[in-house]
PDB file of C-alpha atoms in Angstrom:
ATOM      1  CA  MET A  43     -13.864  15.641  27.255  1.00  0.00           C
ATOM      2  CA  LYS A  44     -14.230  15.968  23.543  1.00  0.00           C
ATOM      3  CA  LYS A  45     -10.474  15.351  23.009  1.00  0.00           C
ATOM      4  CA  ASP A  46     -10.702  11.996  24.949  1.00  0.00           C
ATOM      5  CA  LYS A  47     -13.624  10.860  22.719  1.00  0.00           C
ATOM      6  CA  ASP A  48     -11.902  11.665  19.628  1.00  0.00           C
ATOM      7  CA  ARG A  49      -8.704  10.105  20.704  1.00  0.00           C
ATOM      8  CA  THR A  50     -10.733   6.896  21.685  1.00  0.00           C
ATOM      9  CA  LEU A  51     -12.549   6.984  18.327  1.00  0.00           C
ATOM     10  CA  GLY A  52      -9.259   7.267  16.550  1.00  0.00           C
ATOM     11  CA  LEU A  53      -7.855   4.304  18.488  1.00  0.00           C
ATOM     12  CA  VAL A  54     -11.014   2.178  17.829  1.00  0.00           C
ATOM     13  CA  GLN A  55     -10.727   3.108  14.045  1.00  0.00           C
ATOM     14  CA  LEU A  56      -7.006   2.112  13.801  1.00  0.00           C
ATOM     15  CA  SER A  57      -7.695  -1.162  15.355  1.00  0.00           C
ATOM     16  CA  LEU A  58     -10.453  -1.980  12.942  1.00  0.00           C
ATOM     17  CA  MET A  59      -8.362  -0.760  10.028  1.00  0.00           C
ATOM     18  CA  SER A  60      -5.473  -3.084  11.516  1.00  0.00           C
ATOM     19  CA  ALA A  61      -7.598  -5.981  11.853  1.00  0.00           C
ATOM     20  CA  LEU A  62      -8.938  -5.593   8.318  1.00  0.00           C
ATOM     21  CA  ILE A  63      -5.254  -5.568   7.010  1.00  0.00           C
ATOM     22  CA  LEU A  64      -4.522  -8.852   8.888  1.00  0.00           C
ATOM     23  CA  ILE A  65      -7.730 -10.497   7.685  1.00  0.00           C
ATOM     24  CA  MET A  66      -7.025  -9.629   4.167  1.00  0.00           C
ATOM     25  CA  ALA A  67      -3.280 -10.706   4.541  1.00  0.00           C
ATOM     26  CA  PHE A  68      -3.824 -14.045   5.911  1.00  0.00           C
ATOM     27  CA  ILE A  69      -7.120 -15.314   4.158  1.00  0.00           C
ATOM     28  CA  PRO A  70      -5.689 -17.061   1.241  1.00  0.00           C
ATOM     29  CA  PHE A  71      -6.202 -15.334  -2.217  1.00  0.00           C
ATOM     30  CA  LEU A  72      -7.989 -12.314  -0.618  1.00  0.00           C
ATOM     31  CA  GLY A  73      -5.265  -9.715   0.047  1.00  0.00           C
ATOM     32  CA  TYR A  74      -2.326 -11.272  -1.628  1.00  0.00           C
ATOM     33  CA  ILE A  75      -3.312 -12.826  -5.079  1.00  0.00           C
ATOM     34  CA  PRO A  76      -0.601 -15.358  -6.404  1.00  0.00           C
ATOM     35  CA  LEU A  77       0.372 -14.709 -10.138  1.00  0.00           C
ATOM     36  CA  GLY A  78       3.172 -17.151 -10.195  1.00  0.00           C
ATOM     37  CA  PHE A  79       6.267 -15.421  -9.997  1.00  0.00           C
ATOM     38  CA  THR A  80       4.747 -12.451  -7.756  1.00  0.00           C
ATOM     39  CA  ARG A  81       1.566 -11.437  -6.090  1.00  0.00           C
ATOM     40  CA  ALA A  82      -1.055  -8.832  -6.789  1.00  0.00           C
ATOM     41  CA  THR A  83      -2.458  -7.007  -3.579  1.00  0.00           C
ATOM     42  CA  ILE A  84      -5.329  -4.901  -2.526  1.00  0.00           C
ATOM     43  CA  ILE A  85      -4.178  -4.642   1.139  1.00  0.00           C
ATOM     44  CA  HIS A  86      -3.039  -1.086   0.405  1.00  0.00           C
ATOM     45  CA  ILE A  87      -6.546   0.088   0.249  1.00  0.00           C
ATOM     46  CA  PRO A  88      -7.360   0.112   3.855  1.00  0.00           C
ATOM     47  CA  VAL A  89      -3.973   1.832   4.361  1.00  0.00           C
ATOM     48  CA  ILE A  90      -4.851   4.381   1.962  1.00  0.00           C
ATOM     49  CA  ILE A  91      -8.335   4.974   3.353  1.00  0.00           C
ATOM     50  CA  GLY A  92      -6.835   4.872   6.937  1.00  0.00           C
ATOM     51  CA  SER A  93      -4.285   7.655   6.012  1.00  0.00           C
ATOM     52  CA  ILE A  94      -7.148   9.921   4.679  1.00  0.00           C
ATOM     53  CA  LEU A  95      -9.311   9.218   7.784  1.00  0.00           C
ATOM     54  CA  LEU A  96      -6.739   9.114  10.600  1.00  0.00           C
ATOM     55  CA  GLY A  97      -3.774  11.118   9.575  1.00  0.00           C
ATOM     56  CA  PRO A  98      -0.153  10.405   8.441  1.00  0.00           C
ATOM     57  CA  LYS A  99       1.001   9.018  11.555  1.00  0.00           C
ATOM     58  CA  LYS A 100      -1.552   6.318  11.971  1.00  0.00           C
ATOM     59  CA  GLY A 101      -1.454   6.005   8.414  1.00  0.00           C
ATOM     60  CA  ALA A 102       2.311   5.258   8.438  1.00  0.00           C
ATOM     61  CA  PHE A 103       1.539   2.595  11.400  1.00  0.00           C
ATOM     62  CA  LEU A 104      -0.943   0.883   8.998  1.00  0.00           C
ATOM     63  CA  GLY A 105       1.599   0.771   6.264  1.00  0.00           C
ATOM     64  CA  LEU A 106       4.191  -0.609   8.681  1.00  0.00           C
ATOM     65  CA  LEU A 107       1.676  -3.410   9.401  1.00  0.00           C
ATOM     66  CA  PHE A 108       1.135  -3.942   5.667  1.00  0.00           C
ATOM     67  CA  GLY A 109       4.824  -4.389   5.398  1.00  0.00           C
ATOM     68  CA  VAL A 110       4.910  -6.758   8.284  1.00  0.00           C
ATOM     69  CA  THR A 111       2.348  -8.965   6.485  1.00  0.00           C
ATOM     70  CA  SER A 112       4.280  -8.913   3.336  1.00  0.00           C
ATOM     71  CA  LEU A 113       7.352 -10.001   5.159  1.00  0.00           C
ATOM     72  CA  LEU A 114       5.706 -12.865   6.763  1.00  0.00           C
ATOM     73  CA  ASN A 115       3.916 -13.938   3.616  1.00  0.00           C
ATOM     74  CA  ASN A 116       6.948 -13.942   1.556  1.00  0.00           C
ATOM     75  CA  THR A 117       9.133 -15.765   4.237  1.00  0.00           C
ATOM     76  CA  PHE A 118       6.588 -18.435   4.994  1.00  0.00           C
ATOM     77  CA  ASN A 119       4.701 -18.624   1.809  1.00  0.00           C
ATOM     78  CA  PRO A 120       7.389 -17.582  -0.883  1.00  0.00           C
ATOM     79  CA  THR A 121       7.356 -17.157  -4.543  1.00  0.00           C
ATOM     80  CA  VAL A 122      10.434 -17.527  -6.685  1.00  0.00           C
ATOM     81  CA  THR A 123      11.239 -13.834  -6.184  1.00  0.00           C
ATOM     82  CA  SER A 124      10.212 -13.473  -2.546  1.00  0.00           C
ATOM     83  CA  PHE A 125      13.914 -12.851  -1.623  1.00  0.00           C
ATOM     84  CA  VAL A 126      13.442  -9.170  -2.810  1.00  0.00           C
ATOM     85  CA  PHE A 127      10.989  -8.743   0.194  1.00  0.00           C
ATOM     86  CA  THR A 128      12.500 -10.915   2.958  1.00  0.00           C
ATOM     87  CA  PRO A 129      16.066 -11.460   4.092  1.00  0.00           C
ATOM     88  CA  PHE A 130      15.068 -14.884   5.280  1.00  0.00           C
ATOM     89  CA  TYR A 131      14.573 -16.633   1.993  1.00  0.00           C
ATOM     90  CA  SER A 132      16.875 -17.564  -0.912  1.00  0.00           C
ATOM     91  CA  VAL A 133      16.318 -19.395  -4.232  1.00  0.00           C
ATOM     92  CA  GLY A 134      19.601 -20.802  -5.972  1.00  0.00           C
ATOM     93  CA  ASP A 135      22.330 -18.112  -5.725  1.00  0.00           C
ATOM     94  CA  ALA A 136      19.880 -15.298  -5.040  1.00  0.00           C
ATOM     95  CA  SER A 137      19.170 -14.497  -1.273  1.00  0.00           C
ATOM     96  CA  GLY A 138      17.517 -11.599   0.543  1.00  0.00           C
ATOM     97  CA  ASN A 139      19.434  -9.098   2.730  1.00  0.00           C
ATOM     98  CA  ALA A 140      18.859  -5.886   4.519  1.00  0.00           C
ATOM     99  CA  LEU A 141      17.733  -4.109   1.294  1.00  0.00           C
ATOM    100  CA  SER A 142      14.903  -6.565   1.104  1.00  0.00           C
ATOM    101  CA  LEU A 143      13.520  -4.735   4.342  1.00  0.00           C
ATOM    102  CA  VAL A 144      13.826  -1.535   2.548  1.00  0.00           C
ATOM    103  CA  ILE A 145      11.523  -2.826  -0.315  1.00  0.00           C
ATOM    104  CA  CYS A 146       9.134  -4.568   1.998  1.00  0.00           C
ATOM    105  CA  PHE A 147       8.677  -1.532   4.325  1.00  0.00           C
ATOM    106  CA  LEU A 148       9.598   1.847   3.001  1.00  0.00           C
ATOM    107  CA  PRO A 149       6.970   1.916  -0.079  1.00  0.00           C
ATOM    108  CA  ARG A 150       4.320   0.536   2.206  1.00  0.00           C
ATOM    109  CA  ILE A 151       4.864   3.091   5.062  1.00  0.00           C
ATOM    110  CA  LEU A 152       4.632   5.781   2.458  1.00  0.00           C
ATOM    111  CA  VAL A 153       1.336   4.379   1.232  1.00  0.00           C
ATOM    112  CA  GLY A 154       0.086   5.399   4.660  1.00  0.00           C
ATOM    113  CA  ILE A 155       1.530   8.974   4.516  1.00  0.00           C
ATOM    114  CA  VAL A 156       1.387  10.075   0.773  1.00  0.00           C
ATOM    115  CA  PRO A 157      -2.511   9.843   0.360  1.00  0.00           C
ATOM    116  CA  TYR A 158      -3.215  12.079   3.301  1.00  0.00           C
ATOM    117  CA  TYR A 159      -1.162  15.035   1.734  1.00  0.00           C
ATOM    118  CA  VAL A 160      -2.522  14.369  -1.632  1.00  0.00           C
ATOM    119  CA  TYR A 161      -6.133  14.566  -0.309  1.00  0.00           C
ATOM    120  CA  LYS A 162      -5.521  17.666   1.441  1.00  0.00           C
ATOM    121  CA  GLY A 163      -3.640  19.257  -1.197  1.00  0.00           C
ATOM    122  CA  VAL A 164      -6.040  18.441  -4.025  1.00  0.00           C
ATOM    123  CA  ARG A 165      -9.081  19.567  -1.643  1.00  0.00           C
ATOM    124  CA  LYS A 166      -7.549  22.779  -0.881  1.00  0.00           C
ATOM    125  CA  MET A 167      -6.577  23.480  -4.411  1.00  0.00           C
ATOM    126  CA  LEU A 168      -9.983  22.707  -5.642  1.00  0.00           C
ATOM    127  CA  GLU A 169     -11.609  24.543  -2.658  1.00  0.00           C
ATOM    128  CA  GLN A 170     -15.474  24.517  -2.967  1.00  0.00           C
ATOM    129  CA  LYS A 171     -15.626  23.461  -6.620  1.00  0.00           C
ATOM    130  CA  LYS A 172     -18.396  20.807  -7.613  1.00  0.00           C
ATOM    131  CA  GLY A 173     -16.702  17.287  -7.404  1.00  0.00           C
ATOM    132  CA  ALA A 174     -13.841  18.330  -5.355  1.00  0.00           C
ATOM    133  CA  GLU A 175     -14.336  15.570  -2.818  1.00  0.00           C
ATOM    134  CA  VAL A 176     -14.551  12.947  -5.444  1.00  0.00           C
ATOM    135  CA  VAL A 177     -11.315  14.212  -7.336  1.00  0.00           C
ATOM    136  CA  SER A 178      -9.348  14.563  -4.161  1.00  0.00           C
ATOM    137  CA  LEU A 179     -10.170  10.965  -2.865  1.00  0.00           C
ATOM    138  CA  SER A 180      -9.458   9.550  -6.400  1.00  0.00           C
ATOM    139  CA  ALA A 181      -6.297  11.224  -6.710  1.00  0.00           C
ATOM    140  CA  ALA A 182      -5.265  10.046  -3.154  1.00  0.00           C
ATOM    141  CA  GLY A 183      -6.313   6.428  -4.012  1.00  0.00           C
ATOM    142  CA  LEU A 184      -4.295   6.591  -7.213  1.00  0.00           C
ATOM    143  CA  ALA A 185      -1.247   8.196  -5.325  1.00  0.00           C
ATOM    144  CA  GLY A 186      -1.255   5.780  -2.646  1.00  0.00           C
ATOM    145  CA  SER A 187      -1.338   2.684  -5.019  1.00  0.00           C
ATOM    146  CA  LEU A 188       1.120   4.013  -7.468  1.00  0.00           C
ATOM    147  CA  VAL A 189       3.921   5.008  -4.728  1.00  0.00           C
ATOM    148  CA  ASN A 190       3.824   1.348  -3.532  1.00  0.00           C
ATOM    149  CA  THR A 191       4.027  -0.300  -7.104  1.00  0.00           C
ATOM    150  CA  LEU A 192       6.560   2.298  -8.565  1.00  0.00           C
ATOM    151  CA  LEU A 193       8.846   2.202  -5.553  1.00  0.00           C
ATOM    152  CA  VAL A 194       8.751  -1.451  -5.110  1.00  0.00           C
ATOM    153  CA  MET A 195       9.361  -2.400  -8.737  1.00  0.00           C
ATOM    154  CA  ASN A 196      12.189   0.456  -9.135  1.00  0.00           C
ATOM    155  CA  PHE A 197      13.738  -0.649  -5.921  1.00  0.00           C
ATOM    156  CA  ILE A 198      13.769  -4.153  -7.172  1.00  0.00           C
ATOM    157  CA  TYR A 199      15.805  -3.207 -10.379  1.00  0.00           C
ATOM    158  CA  PHE A 200      18.329  -1.048  -8.616  1.00  0.00           C
ATOM    159  CA  PHE A 201      18.868  -3.423  -5.589  1.00  0.00           C
ATOM    160  CA  PHE A 202      18.369  -6.934  -6.987  1.00  0.00           C
ATOM    161  CA  GLY A 203      18.275  -6.459 -10.820  1.00  0.00           C
ATOM    162  CA  GLN A 204      20.831  -9.242 -11.647  1.00  0.00           C
ATOM    163  CA  SER A 205      19.158 -11.761  -8.949  1.00  0.00           C
ATOM    164  CA  TYR A 206      15.596 -10.985 -10.083  1.00  0.00           C
ATOM    165  CA  ALA A 207      16.450 -11.257 -13.828  1.00  0.00           C
ATOM    166  CA  ALA A 208      18.188 -14.799 -13.255  1.00  0.00           C
ATOM    167  CA  ALA A 209      15.002 -15.785 -10.971  1.00  0.00           C
ATOM    168  CA  ARG A 210      12.536 -14.797 -13.801  1.00  0.00           C
ATOM    169  CA  ASN A 211      14.959 -16.422 -16.366  1.00  0.00           C
ATOM    170  CA  ILE A 212      15.267 -13.223 -18.422  1.00  0.00           C
ATOM    171  CA  SER A 213      18.318 -11.446 -19.561  1.00  0.00           C
ATOM    172  CA  ILE A 214      19.374  -8.329 -17.795  1.00  0.00           C
ATOM    173  CA  GLU A 215      18.874  -6.072 -20.807  1.00  0.00           C
ATOM    174  CA  ALA A 216      15.155  -7.074 -20.848  1.00  0.00           C
ATOM    175  CA  LEU A 217      14.688  -6.606 -17.104  1.00  0.00           C
ATOM    176  CA  TYR A 218      13.386  -3.246 -17.074  1.00  0.00           C
ATOM    177  CA  GLY A 219      10.794  -3.765 -19.939  1.00  0.00           C
ATOM    178  CA  VAL A 220       9.578  -6.666 -17.872  1.00  0.00           C
ATOM    179  CA  ILE A 221       9.301  -4.464 -14.834  1.00  0.00           C
ATOM    180  CA  MET A 222       7.374  -1.703 -16.848  1.00  0.00           C
ATOM    181  CA  GLY A 223       4.988  -4.760 -18.040  1.00  0.00           C
ATOM    182  CA  VAL A 224       4.347  -5.514 -14.288  1.00  0.00           C
ATOM    183  CA  ILE A 225       3.725  -1.865 -13.398  1.00  0.00           C
ATOM    184  CA  GLY A 226       1.240  -1.726 -16.418  1.00  0.00           C
ATOM    185  CA  ILE A 227      -0.342  -5.074 -15.981  1.00  0.00           C
ATOM    186  CA  ASN A 228      -0.513  -5.139 -12.164  1.00  0.00           C
ATOM    187  CA  GLY A 229       0.168  -1.526 -10.939  1.00  0.00           C
ATOM    188  CA  VAL A 230      -2.151   0.464 -13.347  1.00  0.00           C
ATOM    189  CA  PRO A 231      -5.359  -1.713 -12.631  1.00  0.00           C
ATOM    190  CA  GLU A 232      -4.417  -1.905  -8.892  1.00  0.00           C
ATOM    191  CA  ALA A 233      -4.255   1.974  -8.952  1.00  0.00           C
ATOM    192  CA  ILE A 234      -7.671   2.267 -10.738  1.00  0.00           C
ATOM    193  CA  VAL A 235      -9.379  -0.176  -8.187  1.00  0.00           C
ATOM    194  CA  ALA A 236      -7.803   1.807  -5.244  1.00  0.00           C
ATOM    195  CA  ALA A 237      -9.158   5.106  -6.830  1.00  0.00           C
ATOM    196  CA  ILE A 238     -12.702   3.567  -6.968  1.00  0.00           C
ATOM    197  CA  LEU A 239     -12.783   2.133  -3.574  1.00  0.00           C
ATOM    198  CA  THR A 240     -10.955   5.071  -1.952  1.00  0.00           C
ATOM    199  CA  THR A 241     -13.608   7.395  -3.354  1.00  0.00           C
ATOM    200  CA  ALA A 242     -16.648   4.989  -2.580  1.00  0.00           C
ATOM    201  CA  ILE A 243     -15.562   3.927   0.982  1.00  0.00           C
ATOM    202  CA  GLY A 244     -13.562   6.784   2.069  1.00  0.00           C
ATOM    203  CA  GLY A 245     -16.162   9.233   0.880  1.00  0.00           C
ATOM    204  CA  ALA A 246     -18.883   7.354   2.795  1.00  0.00           C
ATOM    205  CA  LEU A 247     -16.787   7.435   6.022  1.00  0.00           C
ATOM    206  CA  LEU A 248     -16.019  11.097   5.668  1.00  0.00           C
ATOM    207  CA  ARG A 249     -19.526  11.907   5.170  1.00  0.00           C
ATOM    208  CA  SER A 250     -20.661   9.773   8.308  1.00  0.00           C
ATOM    209  CA  ARG A 251     -17.816  11.613  10.254  1.00  0.00           C
ATOM    210  CA  ARG A 252     -19.173  15.100   9.417  1.00  0.00           C
ATOM    211  CA  LYS A 253     -22.755  14.185  10.222  1.00  0.00           C
ATOM    212  CA  LYS A 254     -21.575  13.001  13.695  1.00  0.00           C
ATOM    213  CA  ASN A 255     -19.620  16.208  14.207  1.00  0.00           C
ATOM    214  CA  ARG A 256     -22.594  18.380  13.518  1.00  0.00           C
TER     215      ARG A 256
END
């Protein structure tokens, strides 16, 4: 009986997280924030929190859904570099291909897996030390956000370096410096925000769950 209730609750929570991702993705300027040549995002935050609360399998599903919204957004509302995320868009001589799907989906799926293991690993390492929950949640938030940014930007460099440089109107020699700039300007603030919100929201949800289980 308890297993059935837990399964039902898990499905309800998964549905709510999925709905939140879709709402954030398709309300303009909410989940995807245009920055001219690219977009900043906060959609990874419910994926990270879902990973911690629901486990890596459901987290991977939420990450997959994140990837689907990115694919649709870059196909139907493209920026100049959207070809790196979708095989259905081209600009000039640059066009997306199967590797676009790797960039679009693999990092996002890992956003739904990595935070769970980071949270569990740090929590176990710190055991009952004061502040262990806060540190564990913060580390999971940082890891989930950074795995997305670092993989996406490095995949772009290795898979589409020449085309991306041409679309950005920069030399191939300057490309990795530009990518590091994007990581620093977009990725680091996104990771800090993810750590703060994961700690605040994830912590509240975990405390609520523990109260119900008593």
